Amino acid sequence: MSTSNLRMLKRNSIIVTLLCLSFCIGFFLRCWYEIGTCQIDTTINALDAISLIATIILGVYIAKTLQKEVQDKRIEKDMYLGLISAIEQIIRDIDNLVENSGGNNLHYNRIVNVMHRCRIKKADVFKALGSINNESLKSQIDDYDQKLKTELQSLKTALTETSVKASSKPSVKLEKNMVTYSEERIIEIITSINAIESSLFKLKILVNNL
């Protein structure tokens, strides 16, 4: 549950509690004023009783309604966060793939397929986030959409682009569908991965504060 939702729920609960307390205190003071002593007439005015019951019922209804709204909001956020986490997992898979192999003899088609999956997941995330009815947040989400689009393209380029010029030590060597990266290219790939992970983390913070 986000901090803003907790504050809202706490604030409204306090308001409902204060309303009930105010009514009870007002009822007690009225009895005191009419009788002139601290003894309270055991006869309860029917209107006052109905008013008290209605206040309590209203308070319970408001509290439950707010709780349901908070739960629904949490479910919606968890869906968005789950989609973002799916992209993070793919990025981690790429990172592990490159790190564990030392950049040697990776299946080129596998790299291409993983990047394709990543773009599809990204499209799913921002399609879902497009339903948010908040212009200010939509603007920030659009910024992250473009930022991640650029960063993913940079990662794809680092993973798949081969040099046109012949070189004794190419940064990317592709033979029989197996790819090998130079140390410089591995650093470039890891740098791109770090940038994407940072953007995804910031996007999760934005979503969690909805």
mmCIF file of N, CA, C and O in Angstrom, residues 87-140:
data_model
loop_
_atom_site.group_PDB
_atom_site.id
_atom_site.type_symbol
_atom_site.label_atom_id
_atom_site.label_comp_id
_atom_site.label_asym_id
_atom_site.label_seq_id
_atom_site.Cartn_x
_atom_site.Cartn_y
_atom_site.Cartn_z
ATOM 1 N N ILE A 87 10.009 -7.200 -17.924
ATOM 2 C CA ILE A 87 11.086 -6.616 -18.733
ATOM 3 C C ILE A 87 12.409 -6.717 -17.980
ATOM 4 O O ILE A 87 13.443 -7.074 -18.567
ATOM 5 N N GLU A 88 12.379 -6.422 -16.683
ATOM 6 C CA GLU A 88 13.601 -6.504 -15.878
ATOM 7 C C GLU A 88 14.196 -7.904 -15.923
ATOM 8 O O GLU A 88 15.423 -8.063 -15.994
ATOM 9 N N GLN A 89 13.334 -8.924 -15.898
ATOM 10 C CA GLN A 89 13.824 -10.302 -15.935
ATOM 11 C C GLN A 89 14.512 -10.616 -17.264
ATOM 12 O O GLN A 89 15.565 -11.266 -17.298
ATOM 13 N N ILE A 90 13.940 -10.125 -18.363
ATOM 14 C CA ILE A 90 14.547 -10.343 -19.675
ATOM 15 C C ILE A 90 15.907 -9.660 -19.750
ATOM 16 O O ILE A 90 16.883 -10.232 -20.268
ATOM 17 N N ILE A 91 15.987 -8.436 -19.228
ATOM 18 C CA ILE A 91 17.249 -7.697 -19.234
ATOM 19 C C ILE A 91 18.295 -8.431 -18.393
ATOM 20 O O ILE A 91 19.474 -8.522 -18.774
ATOM 21 N N ARG A 92 17.862 -8.977 -17.255
ATOM 22 C CA ARG A 92 18.787 -9.755 -16.416
ATOM 23 C C ARG A 92 19.263 -11.008 -17.161
ATOM 24 O O ARG A 92 20.425 -11.405 -17.037
ATOM 25 N N ASP A 93 18.354 -11.629 -17.921
ATOM 26 C CA ASP A 93 18.728 -12.817 -18.697
ATOM 27 C C ASP A 93 19.813 -12.478 -19.719
ATOM 28 O O ASP A 93 20.767 -13.246 -19.910
ATOM 29 N N ILE A 94 19.659 -11.330 -20.380
ATOM 30 C CA ILE A 94 20.673 -10.895 -21.352
ATOM 31 C C ILE A 94 22.001 -10.639 -20.651
ATOM 32 O O ILE A 94 23.068 -11.057 -21.124
ATOM 33 N N ASP A 95 21.913 -9.951 -19.512
ATOM 34 C CA ASP A 95 23.116 -9.649 -18.736
ATOM 35 C C ASP A 95 23.843 -10.940 -18.341
ATOM 36 O O ASP A 95 25.063 -11.067 -18.513
ATOM 37 N N ASN A 96 23.081 -11.897 -17.809
ATOM 38 C CA ASN A 96 23.681 -13.175 -17.391
ATOM 39 C C ASN A 96 24.262 -13.934 -18.580
ATOM 40 O O ASN A 96 25.320 -14.566 -18.476
ATOM 41 N N LEU A 97 23.559 -13.863 -19.698
ATOM 42 C CA LEU A 97 23.999 -14.563 -20.901
ATOM 43 C C LEU A 97 25.372 -14.058 -21.360
ATOM 44 O O LEU A 97 26.279 -14.844 -21.657
ATOM 45 N N VAL A 98 25.515 -12.752 -21.380
ATOM 46 C CA VAL A 98 26.777 -12.143 -21.818
ATOM 47 C C VAL A 98 27.871 -12.352 -20.778
ATOM 48 O O VAL A 98 29.011 -12.713 -21.114
ATOM 49 N N GLU A 99 27.537 -12.128 -19.502
ATOM 50 C CA GLU A 99 28.526 -12.255 -18.428
ATOM 51 C C GLU A 99 29.037 -13.687 -18.309
ATOM 52 O O GLU A 99 30.243 -13.922 -18.203
ATOM 53 N N ASN A 100 28.124 -14.651 -18.292
ATOM 54 C CA ASN A 100 28.509 -16.051 -18.078
ATOM 55 C C ASN A 100 29.319 -16.624 -19.236
ATOM 56 O O ASN A 100 30.148 -17.519 -19.045
ATOM 57 N N SER A 101 29.053 -16.106 -20.429
ATOM 58 C CA SER A 101 29.767 -16.629 -21.595
ATOM 59 C C SER A 101 31.081 -15.899 -21.847
ATOM 60 O O SER A 101 31.889 -16.345 -22.663
ATOM 61 N N GLY A 102 31.239 -14.785 -21.143
ATOM 62 C CA GLY A 102 32.424 -13.971 -21.412
ATOM 63 C C GLY A 102 32.359 -13.322 -22.781
ATOM 64 O O GLY A 102 33.376 -12.873 -23.324
ATOM 65 N N GLY A 103 31.158 -13.274 -23.356
ATOM 66 C CA GLY A 103 30.985 -12.665 -24.680
ATOM 67 C C GLY A 103 31.365 -13.577 -25.825
ATOM 68 O O GLY A 103 31.484 -13.135 -26.974
ATOM 69 N N ASN A 104 31.548 -14.864 -25.539
ATOM 70 C CA ASN A 104 31.999 -15.801 -26.561
ATOM 71 C C ASN A 104 30.915 -16.807 -26.943
ATOM 72 O O ASN A 104 30.226 -17.348 -26.085
ATOM 73 N N ASN A 105 30.812 -17.053 -28.256
ATOM 74 C CA ASN A 105 29.967 -18.127 -28.798
ATOM 75 C C ASN A 105 28.526 -18.109 -28.279
ATOM 76 O O ASN A 105 28.021 -19.085 -27.723
ATOM 77 N N LEU A 106 27.877 -16.978 -28.458
ATOM 78 C CA LEU A 106 26.457 -16.871 -28.126
ATOM 79 C C LEU A 106 25.633 -17.097 -29.391
ATOM 80 O O LEU A 106 26.016 -16.656 -30.486
ATOM 81 N N HIS A 107 24.490 -17.735 -29.222
ATOM 82 C CA HIS A 107 23.608 -17.966 -30.374
ATOM 83 C C HIS A 107 22.974 -16.631 -30.790
ATOM 84 O O HIS A 107 22.241 -16.010 -30.020
ATOM 85 N N TYR A 108 23.283 -16.233 -32.021
ATOM 86 C CA TYR A 108 22.805 -14.935 -32.519
ATOM 87 C C TYR A 108 21.278 -14.881 -32.545
ATOM 88 O O TYR A 108 20.675 -13.890 -32.141
ATOM 89 N N ASN A 109 20.664 -15.955 -33.009
ATOM 90 C CA ASN A 109 19.192 -15.966 -33.084
ATOM 91 C C ASN A 109 18.556 -15.838 -31.703
ATOM 92 O O ASN A 109 17.494 -15.230 -31.550
ATOM 93 N N ARG A 110 19.208 -16.432 -30.715
ATOM 94 C CA ARG A 110 18.681 -16.322 -29.350
ATOM 95 C C ARG A 110 18.715 -14.876 -28.866
ATOM 96 O O ARG A 110 17.766 -14.399 -28.245
ATOM 97 N N ILE A 111 19.815 -14.182 -29.162
ATOM 98 C CA ILE A 111 19.932 -12.770 -28.791
ATOM 99 C C ILE A 111 18.827 -11.948 -29.452
ATOM 100 O O ILE A 111 18.150 -11.131 -28.815
ATOM 101 N N VAL A 112 18.612 -12.192 -30.744
ATOM 102 C CA VAL A 112 17.587 -11.462 -31.490
ATOM 103 C C VAL A 112 16.195 -11.748 -30.920
ATOM 104 O O VAL A 112 15.374 -10.828 -30.745
ATOM 105 N N ASN A 113 15.922 -13.003 -30.603
ATOM 106 C CA ASN A 113 14.611 -13.384 -30.062
ATOM 107 C C ASN A 113 14.360 -12.759 -28.689
ATOM 108 O O ASN A 113 13.241 -12.313 -28.393
ATOM 109 N N VAL A 114 15.402 -12.721 -27.862
ATOM 110 C CA VAL A 114 15.255 -12.127 -26.526
ATOM 111 C C VAL A 114 14.952 -10.641 -26.637
ATOM 112 O O VAL A 114 14.096 -10.109 -25.919
ATOM 113 N N MET A 115 15.634 -9.953 -27.538
ATOM 114 C CA MET A 115 15.376 -8.522 -27.722
ATOM 115 C C MET A 115 13.969 -8.289 -28.268
ATOM 116 O O MET A 115 13.305 -7.304 -27.908
ATOM 117 N N HIS A 116 13.504 -9.198 -29.132
ATOM 118 C CA HIS A 116 12.138 -9.085 -29.654
ATOM 119 C C HIS A 116 11.116 -9.223 -28.526
ATOM 120 O O HIS A 116 10.153 -8.455 -28.436
ATOM 121 N N ARG A 117 11.336 -10.199 -27.638
ATOM 122 C CA ARG A 117 10.457 -10.383 -26.470
ATOM 123 C C ARG A 117 10.458 -9.136 -25.593
ATOM 124 O O ARG A 117 9.405 -8.715 -25.079
ATOM 125 N N CYS A 118 11.615 -8.555 -25.452
ATOM 126 C CA CYS A 118 11.738 -7.372 -24.601
ATOM 127 C C CYS A 118 10.912 -6.212 -25.162
ATOM 128 O O CYS A 118 10.223 -5.510 -24.415
ATOM 129 N N ARG A 119 10.960 -6.008 -26.467
ATOM 130 C CA ARG A 119 10.181 -4.930 -27.090
ATOM 131 C C ARG A 119 8.681 -5.175 -26.959
ATOM 132 O O ARG A 119 7.898 -4.240 -26.755
ATOM 133 N N ILE A 120 8.278 -6.446 -27.073
ATOM 134 C CA ILE A 120 6.856 -6.780 -26.920
ATOM 135 C C ILE A 120 6.386 -6.482 -25.500
ATOM 136 O O ILE A 120 5.306 -5.897 -25.288
ATOM 137 N N LYS A 121 7.184 -6.879 -24.502
ATOM 138 C CA LYS A 121 6.835 -6.620 -23.101
ATOM 139 C C LYS A 121 6.766 -5.127 -22.820
ATOM 140 O O LYS A 121 5.889 -4.666 -22.087
ATOM 141 N N LYS A 122 7.688 -4.390 -23.400
ATOM 142 C CA LYS A 122 7.671 -2.930 -23.213
ATOM 143 C C LYS A 122 6.387 -2.330 -23.785
ATOM 144 O O LYS A 122 5.745 -1.467 -23.162
ATOM 145 N N ALA A 123 5.987 -2.798 -24.970
ATOM 146 C CA ALA A 123 4.747 -2.316 -25.583
ATOM 147 C C ALA A 123 3.549 -2.642 -24.698
ATOM 148 O O ALA A 123 2.627 -1.815 -24.540
ATOM 149 N N ASP A 124 3.541 -3.827 -24.081
ATOM 150 C CA ASP A 124 2.448 -4.224 -23.172
ATOM 151 C C ASP A 124 2.375 -3.289 -21.963
ATOM 152 O O ASP A 124 1.285 -2.894 -21.528
ATOM 153 N N VAL A 125 3.548 -2.948 -21.420
ATOM 154 C CA VAL A 125 3.597 -2.072 -20.243
ATOM 155 C C VAL A 125 2.965 -0.718 -20.548
ATOM 156 O O VAL A 125 2.069 -0.251 -19.827
ATOM 157 N N PHE A 126 3.401 -0.094 -21.611
ATOM 158 C CA PHE A 126 2.940 1.270 -21.888
ATOM 159 C C PHE A 126 1.527 1.305 -22.479
ATOM 160 O O PHE A 126 0.839 2.321 -22.371
ATOM 161 N N LYS A 127 1.094 0.200 -23.056
ATOM 162 C CA LYS A 127 -0.306 0.110 -23.466
ATOM 163 C C LYS A 127 -1.202 0.077 -22.231
ATOM 164 O O LYS A 127 -2.243 0.744 -22.184
ATOM 165 N N ALA A 128 -0.797 -0.685 -21.214
ATOM 166 C CA ALA A 128 -1.568 -0.752 -19.967
ATOM 167 C C ALA A 128 -1.533 0.585 -19.235
ATOM 168 O O ALA A 128 -2.561 1.065 -18.748
ATOM 169 N N LEU A 129 -0.363 1.211 -19.188
ATOM 170 C CA LEU A 129 -0.240 2.494 -18.498
ATOM 171 C C LEU A 129 -0.989 3.609 -19.218
ATOM 172 O O LEU A 129 -1.321 4.629 -18.618
ATOM 173 N N GLY A 130 -1.295 3.395 -20.489
ATOM 174 C CA GLY A 130 -2.027 4.408 -21.247
ATOM 175 C C GLY A 130 -3.456 4.604 -20.764
ATOM 176 O O GLY A 130 -4.091 5.606 -21.101
ATOM 177 N N SER A 131 -3.948 3.676 -19.949
ATOM 178 C CA SER A 131 -5.327 3.787 -19.433
ATOM 179 C C SER A 131 -5.413 4.695 -18.215
ATOM 180 O O SER A 131 -6.511 4.987 -17.730
ATOM 181 N N ILE A 132 -4.275 5.143 -17.698
ATOM 182 C CA ILE A 132 -4.271 6.018 -16.512
ATOM 183 C C ILE A 132 -4.868 7.367 -16.871
ATOM 184 O O ILE A 132 -4.456 8.010 -17.846
ATOM 185 N N ASN A 133 -5.833 7.813 -16.091
ATOM 186 C CA ASN A 133 -6.538 9.063 -16.375
ATOM 187 C C ASN A 133 -5.935 10.214 -15.568
ATOM 188 O O ASN A 133 -6.527 10.731 -14.637
ATOM 189 N N ASN A 134 -4.707 10.567 -15.935
ATOM 190 C CA ASN A 134 -4.014 11.676 -15.268
ATOM 191 C C ASN A 134 -3.029 12.267 -16.264
ATOM 192 O O ASN A 134 -2.031 11.640 -16.609
ATOM 193 N N GLU A 135 -3.309 13.488 -16.728
ATOM 194 C CA GLU A 135 -2.521 14.089 -17.804
ATOM 195 C C GLU A 135 -1.066 14.307 -17.398
ATOM 196 O O GLU A 135 -0.149 14.104 -18.192
ATOM 197 N N SER A 136 -0.857 14.731 -16.146
ATOM 198 C CA SER A 136 0.507 14.969 -15.670
ATOM 199 C C SER A 136 1.318 13.675 -15.667
ATOM 200 O O SER A 136 2.467 13.638 -16.128
ATOM 201 N N LEU A 137 0.702 12.591 -15.158
ATOM 202 C CA LEU A 137 1.390 11.296 -15.123
ATOM 203 C C LEU A 137 1.577 10.742 -16.527
ATOM 204 O O LEU A 137 2.607 10.123 -16.828
ATOM 205 N N LYS A 138 0.593 10.953 -17.393
ATOM 206 C CA LYS A 138 0.703 10.462 -18.773
ATOM 207 C C LYS A 138 1.902 11.077 -19.468
ATOM 208 O O LYS A 138 2.596 10.413 -20.240
ATOM 209 N N SER A 139 2.149 12.363 -19.184
ATOM 210 C CA SER A 139 3.293 13.035 -19.784
ATOM 211 C C SER A 139 4.603 12.401 -19.315
ATOM 212 O O SER A 139 5.510 12.161 -20.124
ATOM 213 N N GLN A 140 4.697 12.100 -18.017
ATOM 214 C CA GLN A 140 5.895 11.459 -17.480
ATOM 215 C C GLN A 140 6.065 10.039 -18.031
ATOM 216 O O GLN A 140 7.181 9.611 -18.351
#
